[in-house]
Coordinates of C-alpha atoms and ligand atoms in Angstrom, one line a residue:
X1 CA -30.6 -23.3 39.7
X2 CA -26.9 -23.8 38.6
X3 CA -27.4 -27.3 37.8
X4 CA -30.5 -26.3 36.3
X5 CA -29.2 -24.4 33.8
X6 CA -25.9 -26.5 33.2
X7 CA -28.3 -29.0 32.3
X8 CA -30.4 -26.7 30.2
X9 CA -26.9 -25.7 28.4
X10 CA -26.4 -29.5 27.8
X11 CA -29.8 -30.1 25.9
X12 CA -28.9 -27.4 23.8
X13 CA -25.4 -28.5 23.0
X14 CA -26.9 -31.8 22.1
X15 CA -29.0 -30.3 19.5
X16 CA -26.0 -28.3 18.4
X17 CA -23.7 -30.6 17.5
X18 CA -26.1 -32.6 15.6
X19 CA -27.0 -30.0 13.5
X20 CA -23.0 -28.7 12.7
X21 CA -21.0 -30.4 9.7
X22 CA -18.2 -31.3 11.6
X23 CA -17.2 -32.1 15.1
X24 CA -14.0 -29.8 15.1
X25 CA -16.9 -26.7 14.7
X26 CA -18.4 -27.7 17.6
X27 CA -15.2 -28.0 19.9
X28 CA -14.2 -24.7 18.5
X29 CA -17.4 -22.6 19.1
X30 CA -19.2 -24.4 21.0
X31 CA -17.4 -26.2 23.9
X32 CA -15.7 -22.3 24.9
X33 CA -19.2 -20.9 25.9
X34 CA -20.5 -21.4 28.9
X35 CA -24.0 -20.7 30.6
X36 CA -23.7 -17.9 32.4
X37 CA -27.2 -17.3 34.1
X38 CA -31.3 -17.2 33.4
X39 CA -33.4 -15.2 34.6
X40 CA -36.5 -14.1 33.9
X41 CA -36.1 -15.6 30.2
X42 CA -33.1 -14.2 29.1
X43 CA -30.1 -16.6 28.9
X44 CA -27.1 -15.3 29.2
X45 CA -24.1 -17.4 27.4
X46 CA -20.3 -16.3 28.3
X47 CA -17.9 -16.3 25.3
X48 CA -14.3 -16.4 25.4
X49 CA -13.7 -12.6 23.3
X50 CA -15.4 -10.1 21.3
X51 CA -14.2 -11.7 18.5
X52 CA -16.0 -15.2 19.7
X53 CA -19.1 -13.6 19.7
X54 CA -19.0 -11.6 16.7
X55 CA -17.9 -14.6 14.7
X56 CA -20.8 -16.8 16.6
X57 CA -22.9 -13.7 15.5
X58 CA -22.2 -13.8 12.5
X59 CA -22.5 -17.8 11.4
X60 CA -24.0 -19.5 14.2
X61 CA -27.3 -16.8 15.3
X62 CA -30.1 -18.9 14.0
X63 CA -28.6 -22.2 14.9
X64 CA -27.9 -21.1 18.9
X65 CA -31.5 -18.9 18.5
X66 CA -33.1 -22.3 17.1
X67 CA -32.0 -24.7 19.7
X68 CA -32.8 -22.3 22.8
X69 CA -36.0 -21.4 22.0
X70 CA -36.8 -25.4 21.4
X71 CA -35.2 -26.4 24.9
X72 CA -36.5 -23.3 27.0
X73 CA -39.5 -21.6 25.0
X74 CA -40.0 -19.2 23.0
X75 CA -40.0 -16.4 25.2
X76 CA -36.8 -16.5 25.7
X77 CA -33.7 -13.9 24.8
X78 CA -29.9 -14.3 24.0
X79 CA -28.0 -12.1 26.1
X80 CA -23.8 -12.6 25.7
X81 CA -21.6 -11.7 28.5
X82 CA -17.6 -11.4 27.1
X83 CA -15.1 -12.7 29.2
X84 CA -12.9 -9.4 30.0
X85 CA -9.3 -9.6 31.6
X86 CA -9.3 -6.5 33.8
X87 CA -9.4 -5.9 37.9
X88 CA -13.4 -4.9 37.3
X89 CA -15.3 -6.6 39.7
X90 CA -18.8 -6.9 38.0
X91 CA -17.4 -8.2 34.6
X92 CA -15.8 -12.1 34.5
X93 CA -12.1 -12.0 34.2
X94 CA -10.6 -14.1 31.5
X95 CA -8.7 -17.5 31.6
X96 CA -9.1 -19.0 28.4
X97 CA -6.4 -17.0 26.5
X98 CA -3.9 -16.5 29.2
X99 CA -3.8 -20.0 30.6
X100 CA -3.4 -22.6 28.1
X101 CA -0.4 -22.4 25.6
X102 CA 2.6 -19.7 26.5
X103 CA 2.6 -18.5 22.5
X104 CA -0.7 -17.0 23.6
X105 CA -0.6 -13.6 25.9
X106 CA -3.4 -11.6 26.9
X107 CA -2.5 -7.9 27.5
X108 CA -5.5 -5.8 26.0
X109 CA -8.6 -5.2 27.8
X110 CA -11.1 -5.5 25.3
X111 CA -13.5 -3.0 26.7
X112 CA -17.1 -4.1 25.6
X113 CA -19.5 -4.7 28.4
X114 CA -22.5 -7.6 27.7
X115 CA -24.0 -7.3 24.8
X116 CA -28.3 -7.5 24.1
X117 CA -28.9 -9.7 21.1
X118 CA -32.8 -10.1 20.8
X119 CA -33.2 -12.6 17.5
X120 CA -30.4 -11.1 15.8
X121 CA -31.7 -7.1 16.4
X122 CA -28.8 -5.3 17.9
X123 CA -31.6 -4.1 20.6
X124 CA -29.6 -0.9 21.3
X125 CA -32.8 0.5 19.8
X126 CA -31.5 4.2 18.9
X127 CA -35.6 5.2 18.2
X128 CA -36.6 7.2 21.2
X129 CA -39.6 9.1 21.4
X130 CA -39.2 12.9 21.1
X131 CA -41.3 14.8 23.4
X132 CA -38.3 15.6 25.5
X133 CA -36.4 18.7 24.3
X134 CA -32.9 17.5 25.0
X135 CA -32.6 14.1 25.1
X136 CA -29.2 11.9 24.3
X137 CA -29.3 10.0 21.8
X138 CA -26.9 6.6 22.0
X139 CA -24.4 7.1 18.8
X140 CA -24.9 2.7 18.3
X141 CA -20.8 3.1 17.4
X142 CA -18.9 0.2 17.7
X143 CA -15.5 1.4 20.1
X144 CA -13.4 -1.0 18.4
X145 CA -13.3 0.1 14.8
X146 CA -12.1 3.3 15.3
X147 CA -9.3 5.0 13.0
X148 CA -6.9 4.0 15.5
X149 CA -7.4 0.0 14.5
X150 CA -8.2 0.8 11.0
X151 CA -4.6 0.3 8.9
X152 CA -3.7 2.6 6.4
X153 CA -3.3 1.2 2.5
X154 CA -3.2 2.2 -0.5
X155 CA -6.7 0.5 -0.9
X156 CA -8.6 2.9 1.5
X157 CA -6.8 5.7 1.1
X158 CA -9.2 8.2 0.1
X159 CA -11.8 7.1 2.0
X160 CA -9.5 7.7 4.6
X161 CA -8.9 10.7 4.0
X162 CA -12.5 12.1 3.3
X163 CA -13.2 10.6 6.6
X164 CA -10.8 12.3 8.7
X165 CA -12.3 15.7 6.4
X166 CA -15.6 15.1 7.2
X167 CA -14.8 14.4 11.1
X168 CA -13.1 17.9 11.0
X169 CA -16.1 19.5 9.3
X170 CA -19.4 17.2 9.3
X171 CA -21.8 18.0 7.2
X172 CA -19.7 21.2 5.6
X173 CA -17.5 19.5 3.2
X174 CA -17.8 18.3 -0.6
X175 CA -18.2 14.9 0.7
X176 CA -21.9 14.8 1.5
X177 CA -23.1 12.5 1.3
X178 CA -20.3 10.1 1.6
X179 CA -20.7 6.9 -0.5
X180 CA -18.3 3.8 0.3
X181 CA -19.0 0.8 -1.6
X182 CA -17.1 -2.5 -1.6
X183 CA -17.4 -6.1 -1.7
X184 CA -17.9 -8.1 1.7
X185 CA -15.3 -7.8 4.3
X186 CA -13.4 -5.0 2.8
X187 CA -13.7 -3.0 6.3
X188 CA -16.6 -0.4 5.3
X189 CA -18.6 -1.3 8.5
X190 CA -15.4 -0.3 10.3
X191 CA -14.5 2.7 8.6
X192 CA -18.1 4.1 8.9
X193 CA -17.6 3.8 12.7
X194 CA -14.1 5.5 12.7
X195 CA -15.5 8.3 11.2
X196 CA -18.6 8.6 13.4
X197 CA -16.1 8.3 16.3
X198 CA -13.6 11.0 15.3
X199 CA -16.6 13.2 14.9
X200 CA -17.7 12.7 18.5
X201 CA -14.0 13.1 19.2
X202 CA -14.2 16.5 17.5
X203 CA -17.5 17.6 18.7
X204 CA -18.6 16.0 21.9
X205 CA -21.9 17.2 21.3
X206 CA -22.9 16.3 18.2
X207 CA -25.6 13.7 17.9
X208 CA -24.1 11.0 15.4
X209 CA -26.3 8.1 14.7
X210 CA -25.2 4.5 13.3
X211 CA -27.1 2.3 12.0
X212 CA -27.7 -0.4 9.6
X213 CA -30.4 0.1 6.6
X214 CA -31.9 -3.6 8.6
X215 CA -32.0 -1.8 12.0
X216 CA -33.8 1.5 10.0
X217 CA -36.2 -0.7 8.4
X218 CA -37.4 -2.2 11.3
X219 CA -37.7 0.5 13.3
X220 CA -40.0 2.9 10.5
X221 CA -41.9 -0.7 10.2
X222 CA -42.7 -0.5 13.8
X223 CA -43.1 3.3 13.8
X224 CA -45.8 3.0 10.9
X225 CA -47.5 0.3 12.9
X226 CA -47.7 2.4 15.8
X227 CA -48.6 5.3 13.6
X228 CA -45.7 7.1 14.5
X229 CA -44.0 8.1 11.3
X230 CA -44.3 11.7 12.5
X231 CA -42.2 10.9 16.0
X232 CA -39.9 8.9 13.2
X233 CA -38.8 11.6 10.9
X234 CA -38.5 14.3 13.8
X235 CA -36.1 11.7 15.5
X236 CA -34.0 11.4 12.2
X237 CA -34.3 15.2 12.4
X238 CA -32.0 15.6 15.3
X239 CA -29.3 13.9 13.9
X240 CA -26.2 15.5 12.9
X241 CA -24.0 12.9 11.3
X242 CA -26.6 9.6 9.9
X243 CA -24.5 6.8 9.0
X244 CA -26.1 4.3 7.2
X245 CA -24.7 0.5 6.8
X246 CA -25.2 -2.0 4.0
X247 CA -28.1 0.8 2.1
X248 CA -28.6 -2.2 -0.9
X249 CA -31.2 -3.6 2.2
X250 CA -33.3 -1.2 1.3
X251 CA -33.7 -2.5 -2.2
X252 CA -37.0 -3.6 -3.0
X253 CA -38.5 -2.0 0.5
X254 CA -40.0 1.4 -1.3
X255 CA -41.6 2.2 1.6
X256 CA -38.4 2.9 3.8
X257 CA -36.7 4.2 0.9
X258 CA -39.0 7.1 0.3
X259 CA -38.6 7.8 4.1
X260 CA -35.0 7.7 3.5
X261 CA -35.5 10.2 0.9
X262 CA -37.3 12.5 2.9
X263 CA -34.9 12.4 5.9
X264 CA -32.0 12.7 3.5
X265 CA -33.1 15.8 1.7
X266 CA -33.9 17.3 5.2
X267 CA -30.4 16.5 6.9
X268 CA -28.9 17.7 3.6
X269 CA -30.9 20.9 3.2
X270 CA -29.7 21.8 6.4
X271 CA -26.1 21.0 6.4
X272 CA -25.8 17.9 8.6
X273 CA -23.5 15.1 6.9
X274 CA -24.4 11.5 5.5
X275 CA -22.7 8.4 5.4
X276 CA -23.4 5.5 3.8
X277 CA -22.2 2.0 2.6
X278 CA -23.1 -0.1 0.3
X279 CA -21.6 -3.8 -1.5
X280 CA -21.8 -1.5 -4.9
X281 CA -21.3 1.6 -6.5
X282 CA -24.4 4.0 -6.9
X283 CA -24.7 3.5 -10.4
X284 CA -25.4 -0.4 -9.7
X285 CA -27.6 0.1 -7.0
X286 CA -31.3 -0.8 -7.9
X287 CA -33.0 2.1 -6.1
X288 CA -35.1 4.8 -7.7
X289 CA -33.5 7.0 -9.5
X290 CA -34.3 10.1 -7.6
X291 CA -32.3 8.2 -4.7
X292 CA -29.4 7.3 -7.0
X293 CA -28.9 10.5 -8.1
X294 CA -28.4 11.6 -4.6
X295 CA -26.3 9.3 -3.5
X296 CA -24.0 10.6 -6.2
X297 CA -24.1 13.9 -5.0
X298 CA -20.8 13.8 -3.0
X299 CA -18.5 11.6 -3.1
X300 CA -18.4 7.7 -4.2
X301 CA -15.4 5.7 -2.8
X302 CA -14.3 2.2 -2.8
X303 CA -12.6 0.1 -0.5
X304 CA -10.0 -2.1 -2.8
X305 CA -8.6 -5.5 -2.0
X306 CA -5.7 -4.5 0.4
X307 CA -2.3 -5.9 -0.8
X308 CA -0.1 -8.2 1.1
X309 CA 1.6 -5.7 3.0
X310 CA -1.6 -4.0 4.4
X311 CA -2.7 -7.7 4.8
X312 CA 0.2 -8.0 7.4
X313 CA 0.0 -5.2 8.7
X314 CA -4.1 -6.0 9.7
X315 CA -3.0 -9.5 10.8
X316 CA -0.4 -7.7 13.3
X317 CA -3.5 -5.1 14.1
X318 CA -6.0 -7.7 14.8
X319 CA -3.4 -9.8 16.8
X320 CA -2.4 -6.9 19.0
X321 CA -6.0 -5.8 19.8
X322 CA -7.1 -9.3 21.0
X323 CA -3.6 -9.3 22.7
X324 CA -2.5 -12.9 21.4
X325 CA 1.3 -13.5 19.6
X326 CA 1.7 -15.2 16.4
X327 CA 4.5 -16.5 14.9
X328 CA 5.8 -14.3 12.1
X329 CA 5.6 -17.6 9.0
X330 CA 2.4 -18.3 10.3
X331 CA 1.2 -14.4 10.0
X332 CA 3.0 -13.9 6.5
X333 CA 1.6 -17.3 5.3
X334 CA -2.3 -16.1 6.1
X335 CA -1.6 -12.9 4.4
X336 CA -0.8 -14.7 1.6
X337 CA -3.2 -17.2 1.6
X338 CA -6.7 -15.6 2.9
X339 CA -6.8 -13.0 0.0
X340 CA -10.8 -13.1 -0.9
X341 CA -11.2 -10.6 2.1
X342 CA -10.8 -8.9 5.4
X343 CA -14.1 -11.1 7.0
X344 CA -12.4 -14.3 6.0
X345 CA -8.8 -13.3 7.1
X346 CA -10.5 -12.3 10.9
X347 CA -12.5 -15.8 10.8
X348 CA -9.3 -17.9 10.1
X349 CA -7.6 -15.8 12.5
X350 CA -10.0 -16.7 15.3
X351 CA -10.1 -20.0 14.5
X352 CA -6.8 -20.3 14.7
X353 CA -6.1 -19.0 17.8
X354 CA -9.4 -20.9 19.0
X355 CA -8.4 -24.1 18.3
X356 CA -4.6 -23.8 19.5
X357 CA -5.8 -22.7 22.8
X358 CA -8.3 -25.3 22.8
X359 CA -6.3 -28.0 21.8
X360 CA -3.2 -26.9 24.0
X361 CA -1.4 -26.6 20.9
X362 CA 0.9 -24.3 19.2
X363 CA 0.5 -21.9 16.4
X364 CA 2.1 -23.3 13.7
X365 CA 2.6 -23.2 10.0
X366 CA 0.7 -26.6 9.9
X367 CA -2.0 -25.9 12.6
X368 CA -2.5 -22.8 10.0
X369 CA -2.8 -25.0 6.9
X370 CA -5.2 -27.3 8.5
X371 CA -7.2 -24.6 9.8
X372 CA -7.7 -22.9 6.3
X373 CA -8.4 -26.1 4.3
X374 CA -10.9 -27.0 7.4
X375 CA -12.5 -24.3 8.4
X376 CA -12.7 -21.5 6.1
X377 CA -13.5 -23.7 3.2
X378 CA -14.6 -20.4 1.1
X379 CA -11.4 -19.1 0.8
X380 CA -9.9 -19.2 -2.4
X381 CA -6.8 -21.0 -2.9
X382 CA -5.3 -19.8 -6.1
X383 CA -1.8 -19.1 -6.1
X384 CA -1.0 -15.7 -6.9
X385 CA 1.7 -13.5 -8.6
X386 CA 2.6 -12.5 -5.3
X387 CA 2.9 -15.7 -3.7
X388 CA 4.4 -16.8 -6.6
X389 CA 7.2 -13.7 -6.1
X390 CA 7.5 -14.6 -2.3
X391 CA 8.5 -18.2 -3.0
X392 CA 10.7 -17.7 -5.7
X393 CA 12.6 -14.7 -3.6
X394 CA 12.4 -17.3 -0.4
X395 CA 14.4 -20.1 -2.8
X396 CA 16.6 -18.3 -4.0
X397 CA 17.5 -15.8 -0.9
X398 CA 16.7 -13.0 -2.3
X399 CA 14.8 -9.8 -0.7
X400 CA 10.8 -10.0 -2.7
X401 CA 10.8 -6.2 -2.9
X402 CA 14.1 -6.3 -5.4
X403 CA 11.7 -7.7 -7.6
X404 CA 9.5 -4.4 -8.0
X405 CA 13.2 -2.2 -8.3
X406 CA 15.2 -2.1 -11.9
X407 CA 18.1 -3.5 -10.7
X408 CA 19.8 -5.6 -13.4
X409 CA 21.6 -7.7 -11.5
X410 CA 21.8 -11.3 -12.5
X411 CA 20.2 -12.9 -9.5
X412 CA 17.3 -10.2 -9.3
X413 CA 17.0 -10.3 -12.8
X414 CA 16.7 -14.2 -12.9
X415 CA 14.3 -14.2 -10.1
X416 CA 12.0 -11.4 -12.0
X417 CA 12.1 -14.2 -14.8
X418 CA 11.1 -17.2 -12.6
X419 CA 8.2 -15.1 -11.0
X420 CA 7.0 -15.0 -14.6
X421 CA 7.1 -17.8 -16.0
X422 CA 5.4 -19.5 -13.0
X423 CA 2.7 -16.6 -13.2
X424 CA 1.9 -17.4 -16.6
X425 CA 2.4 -21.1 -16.1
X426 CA 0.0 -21.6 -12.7
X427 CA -2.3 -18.5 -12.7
X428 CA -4.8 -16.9 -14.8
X429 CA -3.4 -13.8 -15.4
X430 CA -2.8 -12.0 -18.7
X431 CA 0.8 -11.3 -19.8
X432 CA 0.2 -7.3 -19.9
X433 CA -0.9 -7.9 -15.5
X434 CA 2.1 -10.1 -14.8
X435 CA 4.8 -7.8 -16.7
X436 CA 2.9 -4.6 -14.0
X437 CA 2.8 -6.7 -11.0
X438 CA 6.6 -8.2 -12.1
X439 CA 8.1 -4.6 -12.0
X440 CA 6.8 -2.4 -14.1
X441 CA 7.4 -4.6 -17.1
X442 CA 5.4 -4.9 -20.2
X443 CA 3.8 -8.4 -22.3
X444 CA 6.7 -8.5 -24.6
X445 CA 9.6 -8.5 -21.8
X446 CA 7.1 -11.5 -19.8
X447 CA 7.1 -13.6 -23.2
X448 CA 11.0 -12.8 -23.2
X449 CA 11.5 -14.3 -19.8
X450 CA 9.3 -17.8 -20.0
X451 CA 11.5 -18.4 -23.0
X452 CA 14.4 -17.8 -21.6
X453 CA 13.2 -20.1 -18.3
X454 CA 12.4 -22.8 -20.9
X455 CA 16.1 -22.8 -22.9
X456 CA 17.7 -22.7 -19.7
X457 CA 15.9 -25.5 -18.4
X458 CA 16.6 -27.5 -21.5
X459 CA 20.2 -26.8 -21.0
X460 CA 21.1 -27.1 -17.6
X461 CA 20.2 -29.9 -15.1
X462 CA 20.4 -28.0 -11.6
X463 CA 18.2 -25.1 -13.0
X464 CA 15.9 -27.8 -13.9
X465 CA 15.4 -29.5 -10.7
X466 CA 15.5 -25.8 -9.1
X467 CA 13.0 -25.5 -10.8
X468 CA 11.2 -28.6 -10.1
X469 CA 11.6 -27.7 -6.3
X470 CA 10.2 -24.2 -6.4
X471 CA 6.7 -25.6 -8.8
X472 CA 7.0 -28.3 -5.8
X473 CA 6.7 -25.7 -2.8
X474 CA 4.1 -23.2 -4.9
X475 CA 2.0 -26.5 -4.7
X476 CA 2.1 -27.0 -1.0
X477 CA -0.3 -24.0 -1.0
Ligands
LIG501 P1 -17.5 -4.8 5.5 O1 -18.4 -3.9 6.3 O2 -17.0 -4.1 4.3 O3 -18.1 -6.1 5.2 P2 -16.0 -4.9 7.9 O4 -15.9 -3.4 8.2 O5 -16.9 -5.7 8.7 O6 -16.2 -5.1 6.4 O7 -14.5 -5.5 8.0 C1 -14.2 -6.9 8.2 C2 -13.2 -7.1 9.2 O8 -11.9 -6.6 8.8 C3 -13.5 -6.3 10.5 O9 -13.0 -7.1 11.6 C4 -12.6 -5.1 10.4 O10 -12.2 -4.6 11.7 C5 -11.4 -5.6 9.6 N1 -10.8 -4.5 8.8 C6 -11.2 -4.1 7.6 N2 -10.4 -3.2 7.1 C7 -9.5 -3.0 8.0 C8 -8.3 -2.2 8.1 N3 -8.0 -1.3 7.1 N4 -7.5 -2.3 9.2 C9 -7.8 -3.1 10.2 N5 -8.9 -3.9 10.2 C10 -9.7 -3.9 9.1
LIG502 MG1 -20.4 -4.2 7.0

């Protein structure tokens, strides 16, 4: 049986790594997982960390769900078991992380247990049949995005902070329903869960549901073919706090949005709280406009783009939680340089760490570079005002955040004027945006500067090929 299914394994490796890009994808996700059992069809694959699978999850589902249903039938089920470092006899304890490079520690104990993927259905199926007075229904929360992990920013402030009202008083607060809207990756998933967790936190009892608009759709699909939409809307009925991910799914599906509109108006009638995301606001969102205007009845919140120093400061969280150590250029240089969005920023991460541990190599500046031109080939690489600042400050040995104060002081000031001129010189932005993000300053004082950049370049030599040097470094982006 175990060479059976190390062979199995192999076939579907085969047809793996003929079907990936490049060979360096393979070695990263690929070569880590190993085949843990199968019986009774389900195969059951052992990955290296949460963050393994949800990134496998994410980019790699069809392509593993493919190749083992070719090679052992179509019966068969996915079924991930995470490697977990902790003295608990029934799960697998880790060596991957702790053993290979010493820049790499593994302290946490990621807590999740295996995890059921059936064709890419979560099959935590939260539908149960009523019939049962009491019965306990699973919350579907993810244990890991809770507020605790979640770092603070200006970006997501006031979701924050409706979230932490709502926990205190579900259901009984202005914000209901909640609405958080965002581009991809800008943590909404995670925040939704933080919320639902504080609430349980707060009120053991409450019955708090997650779920993804996907995961809703299917189940009323399967609940009409069973002709069971009765048993569905009573089950929505006995929720107190509904949380509902990604809600633009249901575009186009009028079926499950009029159900959605009927369990809405009956969880609102009676006071129990709604959450839900979305990738945009209400106003964009093609429902019908009876849903829409919902929606708006509470409140609407977006998640911004989080600024470098949140950036780091979710590097550091991420780091700590998967218990590996980074060196602190190679952490400041991602949070400059993944700035599309949270999702990417995670993805290089991993792959970072994946390959060094792999490779028996260090986290470096370089391993980083290589990684982001290799692997996450959608992030953007423009160079920004605030790379631009961070250079500039770097060269010159002066602290970035004088930059943002109104000290007059001749190096600060001179600094303030490089970070300009390059700004206008190598990005897109308008005068009027790099004079705010320069300080404070307006269009007039930016136009000021590059001209005094460019007489003082035509005047003095060393400035020139200071100059030359810092244009130089911006370009080794
Ligand atoms: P979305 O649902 O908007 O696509 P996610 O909630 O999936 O985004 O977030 C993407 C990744 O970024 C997740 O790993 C999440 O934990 C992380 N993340 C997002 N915002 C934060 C934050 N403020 N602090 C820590 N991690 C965050
Ligand atoms: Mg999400």
């Amino acid at each position: 049986m175990d060479k059976d299914i190390k062979q199995i394994w192999q076939n579907c490796l085969k047809i793996i790594k003929d079907n990936l890009a490049h060979e360096h994808l393979y070695k990263t996700w690929f070569i880590p997982i190993k085949p843990f059992s199968l019986e009774k069809n389900i195969l059951t694959l052992q990955v290296p960390s949460h963050f393994f699978y949800e990134y496998l999850e994410e980019h790699y589902l069809d392509l593993i769900t493919k190749t083992i249903k070719r090679v052992i039938g179509n019966q068969v089920m996915l079924q991930y078991t995470i490697l977990v470092d902790t003295s608990d006899k029934e799960k697998p304890i880790t060596t991957l992380l702790s053993s290979t490079t010493s820049k790499i520690t593994k302290e946490n104990k990621p807590k999740p247990a295996p995890l059921n993927i059936n064709n890419g259905v979560n099959s935590v199926n939260p539908f149960i049949m009523p019939g049962i007075k009491k019965i306990t229904i699973p919350s579907n929360l993810n244990e890991n995005y809770s507020f605790d992990t979640f770092v603070e920013g200006e970006c997501n402030r006031l979701v924050r902070s409706a979230g932490y009202a709502i926990a205190k008083n579900p259901g009984k607060t202005s914000f209901n329903p909640l609405f958080i809207y965002s581009s991809v990756g800008l943590g909404k998933t995670h925040i939704a869960n933080a919320i639902g967790l504080e609430t349980k936190k707060n009120f053991p009892n409450s019955t708090v549901l997650y779920i993804t608009a996907e995961q809703f759709m299917q189940q009323f699909t399967d609940a009409s073919l069973r002709n069971e939409r009765n048993q569905f809307l009573l089950f929505y009925q006995m929720i107190d706090v509904l949380i509902i991910d990604d809600i633009q799914f249901f575009i186009g599906k009028k079926g499950t949005e009029e159900v959605f509109f009927n369990i809405f108006n009956n969880l609102h009638n009676n006071r129990k709280q709604i959450i839900v995301t979305s990738d945009c606001s209400p106003a964009d969102l093609k429902l019908t406009d009876r849903v829409v205007s919902r929606l708006k009845w509470g409140l609407n919140a977006e998640l911004g783009i989080p600024d470098v120093k949140t950036r780091i400061a979710i590097i550091r969280q991420m780091l700590k939680q998967d218990g590996v150590s980074m060196p602190e250029d190679v952490i400041e240089y991602l949070a400059y340089h993944v700035n599309t969005n949270l999702r990417d920023l995670r993805g290089t991460l991993i792959s970072l760490i994946a390959q060094s541990s792999l490779n028996h190599k260090e986290i470096t500046l370089e391993l980083a570079r290589q990684i982001i031109d290799s692997i996450v080939k959608s992030v953007k690489q423009e160079i920004t005002i605030e790379y631009i600042q961070k250079v500039v400050c770097d060269y010159l040995h002066i602290d970035v955040d004088k930059i943002f104060t109104s000290s007059r002081k001749s190096e600060v000031a001179q600094a303030r004027q490089i970070a300009m001129y390059f700004s206008r010189k190598l990005t897109k932005n308008s005068l009027a945006t790099i004079g705010v993000k320069c300080g404070n300053k307006d269009h007039s004082t930016v136009l000021h500067a590059c001209k005094q950049v460019d007489n003082h370049c035509s005047t003095d030599k060393k400035f020139k090929l200071s100059l030359e040097d810092i244009e130089k470094q911006l370009h080794k982006i």
